[in-house]
XYZ file of C-alpha atoms in Angstrom:
96
model
C 17.061 4.585 12.572
C 14.932 4.846 9.332
C 16.650 4.929 5.949
C 14.981 4.910 2.623
C 11.334 4.678 2.157
C 9.193 4.798 5.394
C 5.659 5.221 4.005
C 4.162 4.154 0.574
C 0.482 4.724 -0.382
C -0.679 2.669 -3.404
C -3.937 2.497 -5.457
C -4.410 -1.188 -6.190
C -6.894 -3.186 -8.217
C -7.368 -6.847 -6.882
C -9.797 -9.671 -7.268
C -12.368 -10.328 -4.520
C -9.988 -13.266 -3.283
C -8.033 -13.109 -1.217
C -10.234 -11.134 1.239
C -9.004 -7.788 2.626
C -7.991 -9.334 6.054
C -5.802 -12.066 4.333
C -4.358 -9.391 1.789
C -3.351 -7.085 4.606
C -1.791 -9.768 6.584
C 0.153 -11.155 3.591
C 1.474 -7.588 2.677
C 2.359 -6.897 6.377
C 4.734 -9.955 6.222
C 6.855 -8.334 3.500
C 10.325 -7.558 4.717
C 10.630 -4.184 6.146
C 6.706 -3.471 6.401
C 5.926 -2.592 10.031
C 2.298 -1.740 9.393
C -0.340 -1.907 6.702
C -3.743 -0.192 6.259
C -6.060 -1.373 3.472
C -9.030 0.734 2.569
C -11.798 -0.475 0.275
C -12.349 2.369 -2.184
C -14.765 0.776 -4.740
C -16.114 -2.679 -5.648
C -17.639 -4.219 -8.683
C -18.741 -7.677 -9.823
C -14.990 -9.120 -10.141
C -12.623 -6.723 -8.587
C -11.904 -4.293 -5.666
C -10.143 -0.921 -5.771
C -8.154 -0.553 -2.560
C -5.857 2.002 -1.097
C -2.868 0.346 0.634
C -0.728 2.301 3.120
C 2.436 0.877 4.280
C 4.929 1.997 6.888
C 8.428 0.767 7.781
C 11.980 1.719 8.068
C 13.312 0.605 4.731
C 10.360 -0.354 2.427
C 11.391 -2.177 -0.710
C 9.026 -1.186 -3.369
C 10.046 -3.892 -5.766
C 9.341 -6.588 -3.096
C 6.025 -4.983 -2.252
C 5.023 -4.872 -5.959
C 5.834 -8.602 -6.475
C 3.818 -9.581 -3.364
C 0.735 -7.609 -4.651
C 1.090 -9.248 -8.038
C 1.418 -12.629 -6.399
C -1.873 -12.169 -4.889
C -3.508 -11.191 -8.200
C -3.379 -7.437 -7.730
C -2.095 -4.690 -9.897
C -0.846 -1.255 -8.932
C -2.691 1.634 -10.544
C -0.637 4.406 -9.097
C 1.779 5.308 -6.339
C -0.046 8.071 -4.488
C 2.388 8.975 -1.738
C 6.017 8.225 -0.857
C 7.747 9.402 2.302
C 11.534 8.913 2.625
C 14.073 9.662 5.309
C 14.203 9.515 9.009
C 11.153 11.608 9.776
C 7.536 11.392 8.730
C 6.652 14.659 7.102
C 2.904 15.330 7.082
C 1.377 17.216 4.334
C -0.076 20.588 5.399
C -2.799 22.701 4.030
C -1.834 26.177 2.564
C -3.842 28.986 1.377
C -3.284 27.899 -2.107
C -5.062 24.694 -1.422
C-alpha cells in the first residue's frame, strides 16, 4: 500500500556525461523508486535539460536529490508531486 510520495516530476540540468540511459538506471536504483522516465528537453554545448519522472510507493525526495547531485545534475524545479495511495491524474477543465 502506497504511503507518501508516489510520483515526482523534476526539471533537471545535467552534464552530457553520464548519458541518459546510465542516468536513468542510476536513479532507478534509488530506494523507493520503482520506475523512471527521462526525457531530453533541450541540449547545448555542455549540458542537457531533462525531465525526470519517477514513480514508487514511498519516494524519498532528499535521497533522489542527492543522487542527482552525485551524478553532476541540479534540480531546476519540482514540476509535479503526487502523494497518497492513488494516482490522481490532472484533468482539463473549461478554464484551461
